[in-house]
Coordinates of C-alpha atoms in Angstrom, one line a residue:
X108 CA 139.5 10.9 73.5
X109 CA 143.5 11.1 72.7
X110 CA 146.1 11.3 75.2
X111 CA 147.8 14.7 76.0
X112 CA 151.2 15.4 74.7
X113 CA 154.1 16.1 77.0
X114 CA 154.1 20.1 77.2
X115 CA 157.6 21.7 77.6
X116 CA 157.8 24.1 80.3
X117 CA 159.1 27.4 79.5
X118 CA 159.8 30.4 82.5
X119 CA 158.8 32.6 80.1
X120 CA 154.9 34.4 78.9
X121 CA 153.3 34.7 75.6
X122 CA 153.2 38.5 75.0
X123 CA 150.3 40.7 75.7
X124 CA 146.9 40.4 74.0
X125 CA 148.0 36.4 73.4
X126 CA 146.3 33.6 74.6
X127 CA 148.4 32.7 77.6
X128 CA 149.9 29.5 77.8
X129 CA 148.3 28.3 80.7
X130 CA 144.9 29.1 79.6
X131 CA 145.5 27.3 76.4
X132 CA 146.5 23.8 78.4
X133 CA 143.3 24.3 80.3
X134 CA 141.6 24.6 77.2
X135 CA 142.9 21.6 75.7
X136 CA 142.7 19.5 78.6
X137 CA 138.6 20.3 79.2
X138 CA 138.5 19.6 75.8
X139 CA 140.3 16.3 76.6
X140 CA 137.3 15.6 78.7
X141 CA 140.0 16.1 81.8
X142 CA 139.7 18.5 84.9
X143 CA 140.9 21.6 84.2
X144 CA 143.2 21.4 87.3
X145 CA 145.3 17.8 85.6
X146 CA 147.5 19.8 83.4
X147 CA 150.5 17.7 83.8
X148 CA 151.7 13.6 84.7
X149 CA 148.3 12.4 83.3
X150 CA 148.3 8.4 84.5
X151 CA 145.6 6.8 83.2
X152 CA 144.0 4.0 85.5
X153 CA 144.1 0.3 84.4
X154 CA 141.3 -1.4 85.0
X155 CA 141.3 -4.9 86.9
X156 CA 145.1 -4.3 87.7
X157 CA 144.0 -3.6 91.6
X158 CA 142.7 -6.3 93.9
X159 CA 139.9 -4.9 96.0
X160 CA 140.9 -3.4 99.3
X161 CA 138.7 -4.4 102.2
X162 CA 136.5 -1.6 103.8
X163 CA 138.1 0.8 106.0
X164 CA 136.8 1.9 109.5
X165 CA 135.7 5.2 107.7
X166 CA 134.0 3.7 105.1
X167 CA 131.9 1.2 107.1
X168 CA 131.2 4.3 109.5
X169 CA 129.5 6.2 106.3
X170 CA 127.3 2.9 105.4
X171 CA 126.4 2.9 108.8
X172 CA 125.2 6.5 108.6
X173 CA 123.5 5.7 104.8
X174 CA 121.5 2.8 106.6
X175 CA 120.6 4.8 108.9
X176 CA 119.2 7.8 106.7
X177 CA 117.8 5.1 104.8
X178 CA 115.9 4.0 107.5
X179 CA 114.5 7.1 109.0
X180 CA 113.5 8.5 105.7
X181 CA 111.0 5.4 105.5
X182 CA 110.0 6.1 108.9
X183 CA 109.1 9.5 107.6
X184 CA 107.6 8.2 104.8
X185 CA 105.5 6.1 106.9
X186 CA 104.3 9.2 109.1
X187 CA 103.4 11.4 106.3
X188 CA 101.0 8.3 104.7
X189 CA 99.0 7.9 107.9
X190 CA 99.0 11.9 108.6
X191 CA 97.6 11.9 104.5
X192 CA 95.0 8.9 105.5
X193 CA 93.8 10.9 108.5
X194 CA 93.5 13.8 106.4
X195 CA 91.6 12.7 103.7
X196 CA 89.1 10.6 106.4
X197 CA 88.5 14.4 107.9
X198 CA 87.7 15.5 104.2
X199 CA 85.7 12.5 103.8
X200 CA 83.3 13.4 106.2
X201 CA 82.4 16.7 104.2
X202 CA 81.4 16.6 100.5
X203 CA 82.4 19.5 99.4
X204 CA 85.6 20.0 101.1
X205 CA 86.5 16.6 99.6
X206 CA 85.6 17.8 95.9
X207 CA 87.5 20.7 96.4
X208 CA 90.6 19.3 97.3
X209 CA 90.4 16.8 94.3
X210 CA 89.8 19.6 92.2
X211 CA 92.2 21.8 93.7
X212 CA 95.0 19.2 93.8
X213 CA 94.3 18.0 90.0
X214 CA 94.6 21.6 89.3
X215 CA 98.6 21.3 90.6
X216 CA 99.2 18.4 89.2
X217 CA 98.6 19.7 85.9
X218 CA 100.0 22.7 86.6
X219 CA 103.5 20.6 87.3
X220 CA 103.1 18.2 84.6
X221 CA 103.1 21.5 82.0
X222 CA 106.3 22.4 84.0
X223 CA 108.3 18.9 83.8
X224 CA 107.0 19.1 80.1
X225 CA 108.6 22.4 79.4
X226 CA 112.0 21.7 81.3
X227 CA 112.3 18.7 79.3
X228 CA 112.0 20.8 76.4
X229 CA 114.4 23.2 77.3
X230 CA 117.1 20.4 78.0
X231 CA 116.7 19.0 75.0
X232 CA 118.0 21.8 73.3
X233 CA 120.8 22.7 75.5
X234 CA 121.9 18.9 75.1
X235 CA 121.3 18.9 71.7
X236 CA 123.5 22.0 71.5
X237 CA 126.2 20.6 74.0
X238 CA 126.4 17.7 72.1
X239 CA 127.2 19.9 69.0
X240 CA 129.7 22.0 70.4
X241 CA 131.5 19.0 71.5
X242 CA 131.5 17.5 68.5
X243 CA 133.1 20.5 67.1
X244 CA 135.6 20.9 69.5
X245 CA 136.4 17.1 68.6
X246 CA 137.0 17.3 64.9
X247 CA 139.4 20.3 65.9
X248 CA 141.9 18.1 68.0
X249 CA 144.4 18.5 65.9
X250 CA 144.1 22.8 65.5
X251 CA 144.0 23.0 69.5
X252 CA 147.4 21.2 69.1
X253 CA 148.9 22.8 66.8
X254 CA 147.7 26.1 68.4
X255 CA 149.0 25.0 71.4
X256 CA 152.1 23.9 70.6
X257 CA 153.1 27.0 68.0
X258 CA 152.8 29.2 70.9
X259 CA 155.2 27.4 73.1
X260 CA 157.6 27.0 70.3
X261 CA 157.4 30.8 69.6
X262 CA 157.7 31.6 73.9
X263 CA 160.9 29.0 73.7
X264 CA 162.7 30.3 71.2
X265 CA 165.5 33.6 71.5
X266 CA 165.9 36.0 69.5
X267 CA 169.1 35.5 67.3
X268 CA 172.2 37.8 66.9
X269 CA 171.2 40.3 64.7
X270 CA 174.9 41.0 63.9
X271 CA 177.2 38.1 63.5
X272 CA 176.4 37.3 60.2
X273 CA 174.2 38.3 57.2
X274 CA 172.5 35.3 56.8
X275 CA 171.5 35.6 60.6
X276 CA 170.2 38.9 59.8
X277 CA 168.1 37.4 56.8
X278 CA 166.9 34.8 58.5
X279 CA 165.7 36.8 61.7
X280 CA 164.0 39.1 59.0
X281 CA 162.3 36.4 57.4
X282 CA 161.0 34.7 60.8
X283 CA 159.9 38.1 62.0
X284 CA 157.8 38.3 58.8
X285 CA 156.4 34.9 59.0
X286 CA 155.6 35.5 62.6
X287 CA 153.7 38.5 61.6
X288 CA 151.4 36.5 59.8
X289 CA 150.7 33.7 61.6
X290 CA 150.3 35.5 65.4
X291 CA 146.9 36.9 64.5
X292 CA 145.4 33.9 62.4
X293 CA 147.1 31.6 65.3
X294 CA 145.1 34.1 68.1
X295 CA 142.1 34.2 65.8
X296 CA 141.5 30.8 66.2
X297 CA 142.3 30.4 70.0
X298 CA 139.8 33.1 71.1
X299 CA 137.5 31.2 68.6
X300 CA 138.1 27.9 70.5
X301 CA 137.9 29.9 74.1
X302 CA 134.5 31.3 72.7
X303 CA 133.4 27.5 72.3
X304 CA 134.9 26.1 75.2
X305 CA 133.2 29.0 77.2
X306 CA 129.7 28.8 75.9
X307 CA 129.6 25.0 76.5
X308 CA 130.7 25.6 80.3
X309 CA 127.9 27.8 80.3
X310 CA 125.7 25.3 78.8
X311 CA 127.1 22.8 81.0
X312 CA 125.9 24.8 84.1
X313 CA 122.5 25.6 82.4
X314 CA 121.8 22.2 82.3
X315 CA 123.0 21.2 86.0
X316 CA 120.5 24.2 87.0
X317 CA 117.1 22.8 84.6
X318 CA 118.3 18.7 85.9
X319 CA 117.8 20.7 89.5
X320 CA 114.5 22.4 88.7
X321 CA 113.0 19.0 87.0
X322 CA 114.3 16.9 89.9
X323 CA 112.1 19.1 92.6
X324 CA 109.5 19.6 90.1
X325 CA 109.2 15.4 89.5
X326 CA 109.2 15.4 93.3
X327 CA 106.5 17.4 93.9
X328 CA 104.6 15.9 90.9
X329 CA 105.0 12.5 93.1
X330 CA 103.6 13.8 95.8
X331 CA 100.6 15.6 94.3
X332 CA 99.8 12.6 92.7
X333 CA 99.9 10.4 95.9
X334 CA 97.5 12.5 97.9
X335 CA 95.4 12.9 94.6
X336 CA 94.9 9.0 94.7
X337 CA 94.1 9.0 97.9
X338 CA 91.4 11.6 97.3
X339 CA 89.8 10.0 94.3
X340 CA 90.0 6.3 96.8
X341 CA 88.0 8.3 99.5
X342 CA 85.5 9.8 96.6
X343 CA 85.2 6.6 94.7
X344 CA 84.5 4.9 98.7
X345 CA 81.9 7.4 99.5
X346 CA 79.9 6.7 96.2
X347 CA 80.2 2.9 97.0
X348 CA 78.9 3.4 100.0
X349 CA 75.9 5.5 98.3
X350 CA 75.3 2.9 95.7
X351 CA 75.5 -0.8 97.1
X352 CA 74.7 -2.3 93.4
X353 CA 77.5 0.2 91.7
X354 CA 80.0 -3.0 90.6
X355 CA 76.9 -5.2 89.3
X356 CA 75.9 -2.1 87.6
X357 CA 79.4 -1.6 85.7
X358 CA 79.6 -5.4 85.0
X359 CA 76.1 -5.1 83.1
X360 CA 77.4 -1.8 81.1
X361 CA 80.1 -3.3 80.1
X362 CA 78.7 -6.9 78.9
X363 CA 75.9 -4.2 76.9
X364 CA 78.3 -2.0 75.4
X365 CA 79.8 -5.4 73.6
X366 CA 76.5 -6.1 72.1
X367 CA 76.5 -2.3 70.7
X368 CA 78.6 -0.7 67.4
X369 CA 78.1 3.0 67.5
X370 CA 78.9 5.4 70.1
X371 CA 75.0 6.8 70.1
X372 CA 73.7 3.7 70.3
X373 CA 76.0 2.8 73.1
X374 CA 74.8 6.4 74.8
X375 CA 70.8 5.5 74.2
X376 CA 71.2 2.4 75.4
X377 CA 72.8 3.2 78.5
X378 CA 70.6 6.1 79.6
X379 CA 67.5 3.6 78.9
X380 CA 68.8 0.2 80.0
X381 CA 70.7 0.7 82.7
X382 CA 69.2 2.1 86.0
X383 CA 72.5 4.5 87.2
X384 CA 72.7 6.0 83.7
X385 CA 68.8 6.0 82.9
X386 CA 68.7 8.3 86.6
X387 CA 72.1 10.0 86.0
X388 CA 69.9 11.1 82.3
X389 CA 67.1 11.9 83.6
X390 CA 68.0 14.2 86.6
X391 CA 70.2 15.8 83.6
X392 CA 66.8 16.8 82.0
X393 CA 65.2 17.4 85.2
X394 CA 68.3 20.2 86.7
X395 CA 69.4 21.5 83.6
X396 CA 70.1 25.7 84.1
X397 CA 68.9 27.5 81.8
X398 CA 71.4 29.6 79.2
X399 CA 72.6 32.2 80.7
X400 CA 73.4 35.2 78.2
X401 CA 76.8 36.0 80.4
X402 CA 77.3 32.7 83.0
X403 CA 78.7 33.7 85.8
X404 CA 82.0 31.5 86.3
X405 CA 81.7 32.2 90.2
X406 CA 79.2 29.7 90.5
X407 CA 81.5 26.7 89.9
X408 CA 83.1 27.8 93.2
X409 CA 80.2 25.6 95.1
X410 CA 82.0 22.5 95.4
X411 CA 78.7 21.3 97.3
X412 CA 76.7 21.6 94.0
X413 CA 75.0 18.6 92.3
X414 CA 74.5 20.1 89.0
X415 CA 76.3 21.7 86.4
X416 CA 76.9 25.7 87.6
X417 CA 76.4 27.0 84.3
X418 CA 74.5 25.4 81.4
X419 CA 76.6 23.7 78.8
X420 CA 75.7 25.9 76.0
X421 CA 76.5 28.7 77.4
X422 CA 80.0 27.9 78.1
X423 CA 81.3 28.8 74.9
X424 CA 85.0 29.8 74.9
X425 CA 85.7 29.0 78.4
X426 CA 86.7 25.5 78.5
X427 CA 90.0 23.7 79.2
X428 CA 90.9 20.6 77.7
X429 CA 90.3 17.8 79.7
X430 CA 94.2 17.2 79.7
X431 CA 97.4 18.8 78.9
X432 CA 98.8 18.3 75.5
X433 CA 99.2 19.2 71.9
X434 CA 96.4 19.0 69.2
X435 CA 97.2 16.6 66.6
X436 CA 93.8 15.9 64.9
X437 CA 91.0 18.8 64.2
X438 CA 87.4 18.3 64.2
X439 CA 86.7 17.3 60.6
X440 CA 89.6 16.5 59.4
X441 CA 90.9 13.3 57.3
X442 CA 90.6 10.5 59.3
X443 CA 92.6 8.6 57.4
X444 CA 89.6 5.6 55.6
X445 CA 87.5 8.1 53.9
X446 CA 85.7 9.6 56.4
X447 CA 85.7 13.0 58.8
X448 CA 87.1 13.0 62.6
X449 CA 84.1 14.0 64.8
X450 CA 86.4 14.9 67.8
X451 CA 89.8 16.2 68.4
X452 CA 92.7 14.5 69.4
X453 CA 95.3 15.4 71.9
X454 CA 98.7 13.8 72.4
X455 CA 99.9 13.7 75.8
X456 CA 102.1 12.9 78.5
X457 CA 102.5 8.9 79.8
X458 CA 100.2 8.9 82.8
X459 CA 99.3 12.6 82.1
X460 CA 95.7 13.5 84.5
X461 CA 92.9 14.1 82.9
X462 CA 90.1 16.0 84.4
X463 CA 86.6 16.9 83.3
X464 CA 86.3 19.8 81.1
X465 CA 82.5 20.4 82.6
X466 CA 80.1 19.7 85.0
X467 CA 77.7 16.6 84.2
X468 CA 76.5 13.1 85.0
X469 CA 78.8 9.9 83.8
X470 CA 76.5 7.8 81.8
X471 CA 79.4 5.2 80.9
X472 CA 82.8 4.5 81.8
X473 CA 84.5 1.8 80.9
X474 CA 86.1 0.1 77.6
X475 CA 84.4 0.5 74.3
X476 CA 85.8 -1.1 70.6
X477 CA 88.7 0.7 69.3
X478 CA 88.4 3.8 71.6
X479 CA 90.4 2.1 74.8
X480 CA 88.6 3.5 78.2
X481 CA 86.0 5.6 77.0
X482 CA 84.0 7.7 79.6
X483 CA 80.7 9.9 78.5
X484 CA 79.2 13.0 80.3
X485 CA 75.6 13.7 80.3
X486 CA 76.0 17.4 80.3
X487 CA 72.5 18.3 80.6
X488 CA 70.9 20.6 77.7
X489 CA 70.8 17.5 75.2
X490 CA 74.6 17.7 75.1
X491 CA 77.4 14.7 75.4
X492 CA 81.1 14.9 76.2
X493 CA 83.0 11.8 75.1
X494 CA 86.6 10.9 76.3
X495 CA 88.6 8.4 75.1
X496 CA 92.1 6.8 75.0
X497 CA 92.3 6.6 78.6
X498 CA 93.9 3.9 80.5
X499 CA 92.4 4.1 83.9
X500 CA 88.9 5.4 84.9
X501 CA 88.6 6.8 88.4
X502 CA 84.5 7.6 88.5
X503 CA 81.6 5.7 88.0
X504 CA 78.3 5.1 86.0
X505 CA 75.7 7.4 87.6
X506 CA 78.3 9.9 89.2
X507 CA 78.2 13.7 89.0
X508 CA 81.8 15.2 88.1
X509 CA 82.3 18.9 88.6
X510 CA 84.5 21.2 86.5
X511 CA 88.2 20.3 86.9
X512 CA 87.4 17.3 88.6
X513 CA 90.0 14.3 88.2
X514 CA 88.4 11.6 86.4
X515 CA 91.1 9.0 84.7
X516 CA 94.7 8.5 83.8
X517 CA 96.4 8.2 80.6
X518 CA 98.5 5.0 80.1
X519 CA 102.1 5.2 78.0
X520 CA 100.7 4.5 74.9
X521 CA 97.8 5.0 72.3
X522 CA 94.6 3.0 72.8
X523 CA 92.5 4.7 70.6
X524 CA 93.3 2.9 67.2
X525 CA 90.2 4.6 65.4
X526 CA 91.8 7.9 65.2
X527 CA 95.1 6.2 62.7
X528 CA 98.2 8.2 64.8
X529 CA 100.8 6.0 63.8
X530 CA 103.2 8.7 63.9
X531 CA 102.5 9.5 67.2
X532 CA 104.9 7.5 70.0
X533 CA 102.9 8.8 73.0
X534 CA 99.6 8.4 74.3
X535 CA 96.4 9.9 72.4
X536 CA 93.5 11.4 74.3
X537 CA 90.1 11.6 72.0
X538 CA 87.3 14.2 72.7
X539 CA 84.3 14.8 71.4
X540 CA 81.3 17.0 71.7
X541 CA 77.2 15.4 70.3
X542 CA 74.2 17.7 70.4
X543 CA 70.6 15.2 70.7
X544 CA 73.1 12.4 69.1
X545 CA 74.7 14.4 66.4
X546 CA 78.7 15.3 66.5
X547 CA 79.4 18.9 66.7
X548 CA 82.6 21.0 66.6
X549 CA 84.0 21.8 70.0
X550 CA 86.4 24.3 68.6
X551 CA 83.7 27.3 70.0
X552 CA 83.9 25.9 73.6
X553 CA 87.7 26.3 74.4
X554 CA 89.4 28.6 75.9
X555 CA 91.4 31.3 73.8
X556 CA 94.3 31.5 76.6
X557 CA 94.9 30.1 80.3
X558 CA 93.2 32.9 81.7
X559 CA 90.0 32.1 80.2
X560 CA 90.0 28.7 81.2
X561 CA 86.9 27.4 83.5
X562 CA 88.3 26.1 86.4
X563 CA 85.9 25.0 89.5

């Protein structure tokens, strides 16, 4: 920033269709980085020149009043917890009222997390354009000087005496002339720095508006995710309650999936060894429903149910990913050391939620080689759902999940190494789909659009 200049006053107006002269100091001085109102005796403050004052009565008064709002707003805080803890101990006490309101509540939570994500998009732009209109306005310092200061030289000066002398006369022609020329290439480029000045206001007020819409959106986002926590504590309680030997049972999958190298030999051993996966498999064989030519997608509307709605096969083109975010890998592709991905890979939000994409029984979840969190879906029909790259698992070995249903957390970064993003800052979620052990594409199963989207 430069300091202003010392303007001249002058009683009289730049003639019509000008930039006026006042408009022009406002112009200079927001381009100063000034209020538009400090047009003249700009003082600059020194700092560390002025001892510190002590508080007046006033300004005690308003701590006062900030403790105090300070305080109640924990008190609040307080009340809504326990009114959340009673209401999630009423949900408790009914199944499917309970699944529903995880599923319901995940559902807004991602629906808020594709929000923040787009607002943060937008401002990026705008700031990315304010900063280059105010970089331009910068390297022309110097023009809206000059500008400036031509058109108070020309509303200074008089007109000379056309008549005492010849050389008077001359010279009056002359400036006349020169005037001529330089008026409209002098108003050219003050309407062309007004044009600037104006669309970076308007940015400027843009922006203030998105900040406002991310702050309440991040708000609500907070909240969602609160009561969804509670939720999935209540859930994960009741199925504790349902199987006594549910930590002994993780502990042993996790000390077997160390002994193991591939993901299918991780999966057979599982559903044989170990006694929740082994029943979570074989009541997978036992409900499976049949393919239905058209499945109706009513039927995931029983949040009561304790098997999958619709089979797995005959979902085709109505799945959502498991999370929000934006394919990076395809099935099949490169995978970097000579080989072929099997699954897909998403990159997502830090702490983004990530849901099941289908109904089906959890067979493992928990840490596995160079996949981070990894957590597999017995989806009845001889088909497996894989999901890696998590940081947090919220469900258990042996559980049922429902469509939509929250199962895990993503962390800030990538844990899955296998998939080779190093050109990918945020996390990476990994999905993929195995028929009787064998990776197949999921491309068929998603969703072309929102609309189409299973939701339960």
């Amino acid at each position: 920033m430069f300091a202003a200049r010392p303007i001249p006053r002058s009683s009289r107006t730049v003639r019509s269709g000008r930039p006026c002269r006042a408009s022009l100091i406002a112009l200079l001085m927001v381009l100063h980085g000034l209020p538009a109102t400090a047009q003249t005796g700009l003082r600059p403050s020194i700092a560390g020149t002025t001892s510190p004052t002590p508080a007046t009565p006033e300004q005690l008064k308003q701590r006062e009043q900030e403790l105090e709002a300070a305080r109640a707003a924990q008190k609040a805080a307080a009340e809504a917890q326990e009114r959340l803890k009673a209401d999630i101990a009423t949900l408790g006490e009914d199944r499917g009222k309970l699944n529903q309101q995880l599923i319901d509540v995940a559902a807004q939570v991602r629906s808020v997390e594709v929000r923040v994500g787009e607002a943060e998009t937008r401002l990026r732009g705008l700031d990315g354009r304010e900063q280059d209109l105010r970089s331009s306005l910068e390297s022309r310092r110097a023009e809206v000087v000059e500008v400036l200061a031509a058109l108070q030289r020309a509303g200074r000066r008089t007109p000379p005496a056309l008549l005492v002398r010849p050389e008077d006369a001359l010279q009056s022609l002359r400036t006349a002339m020169l005037l001529g020329s330089v008026i409209p290439e002098m108003r050219g480029r003050a309407e062309k720095l007004s044009t600037d000045l104006g669309e970076l206001v308007a940015i400027r007020k843009t922006i203030a508006t998105e900040r406002d819409k991310l702050a309440t959106d991040r708000d609500k986002l907070r909240s969602d995710q609160t009561r969804l926590a509670a939720l999935v504590e209540e859930r994960q309680r009741k199925q504790a309650s349902a199987e006594k030997d549910m930590e002994a049972e993780s502990a042993r999958a996790v000390v077997l999936a160390q002994q193991i190298d591939s993901l299918q030999g991780l999966i057979t051993t599982m559903e044989l060894d170990l006694k929740s996966a082994a029943k979570a498999a074989s009541t997978a064989s036992l409900q499976g429903v049949p393919i239905n030519s058209r499945p109706d997608a009513n039927a995931l509307r029983n949040p009561g149910r304790k098997a999958p709605a619709i089979a797995f096969a005959s979902t085709k083109g109505m799945l959502a990913f498991p999370v929000n975010g934006t394919k990076i890998r395809e099935f099949g592709a490169s995978d970097g050391a000579g080989g072929a991905d099997k699954g897909i890979s998403l990159a997502v939000r830090a702490g983004a939620q990530v849901t099941t994409p289908c109904d089906g029984w959890v067979v493992y979840a928990g840490p596995f080689r160079s996949y981070g969190q990894l957590l597999i879906l017995n989806a009845g029909g001889g088909y497996h759902v894989l999901i890696a790259g998590m940081e947090r698992i919220s469900v258990n070995i042996g559980q049922f999940v429902q469509t939509g249903e929250p199962v895990a957390t993503m962390g800030t970064t990538s844990q899955v190494a296998s998939i080779l993003a190093t050109n990918v800052s945020q996390p990476v979620l990994y999905v993929e789909f195995r028929k009787d052990g064998t990776p197949i594409d999921p491309g068929p199963w998603w969703a072309a659009n929102e609309g189409e989207k299973v939701r339960g």
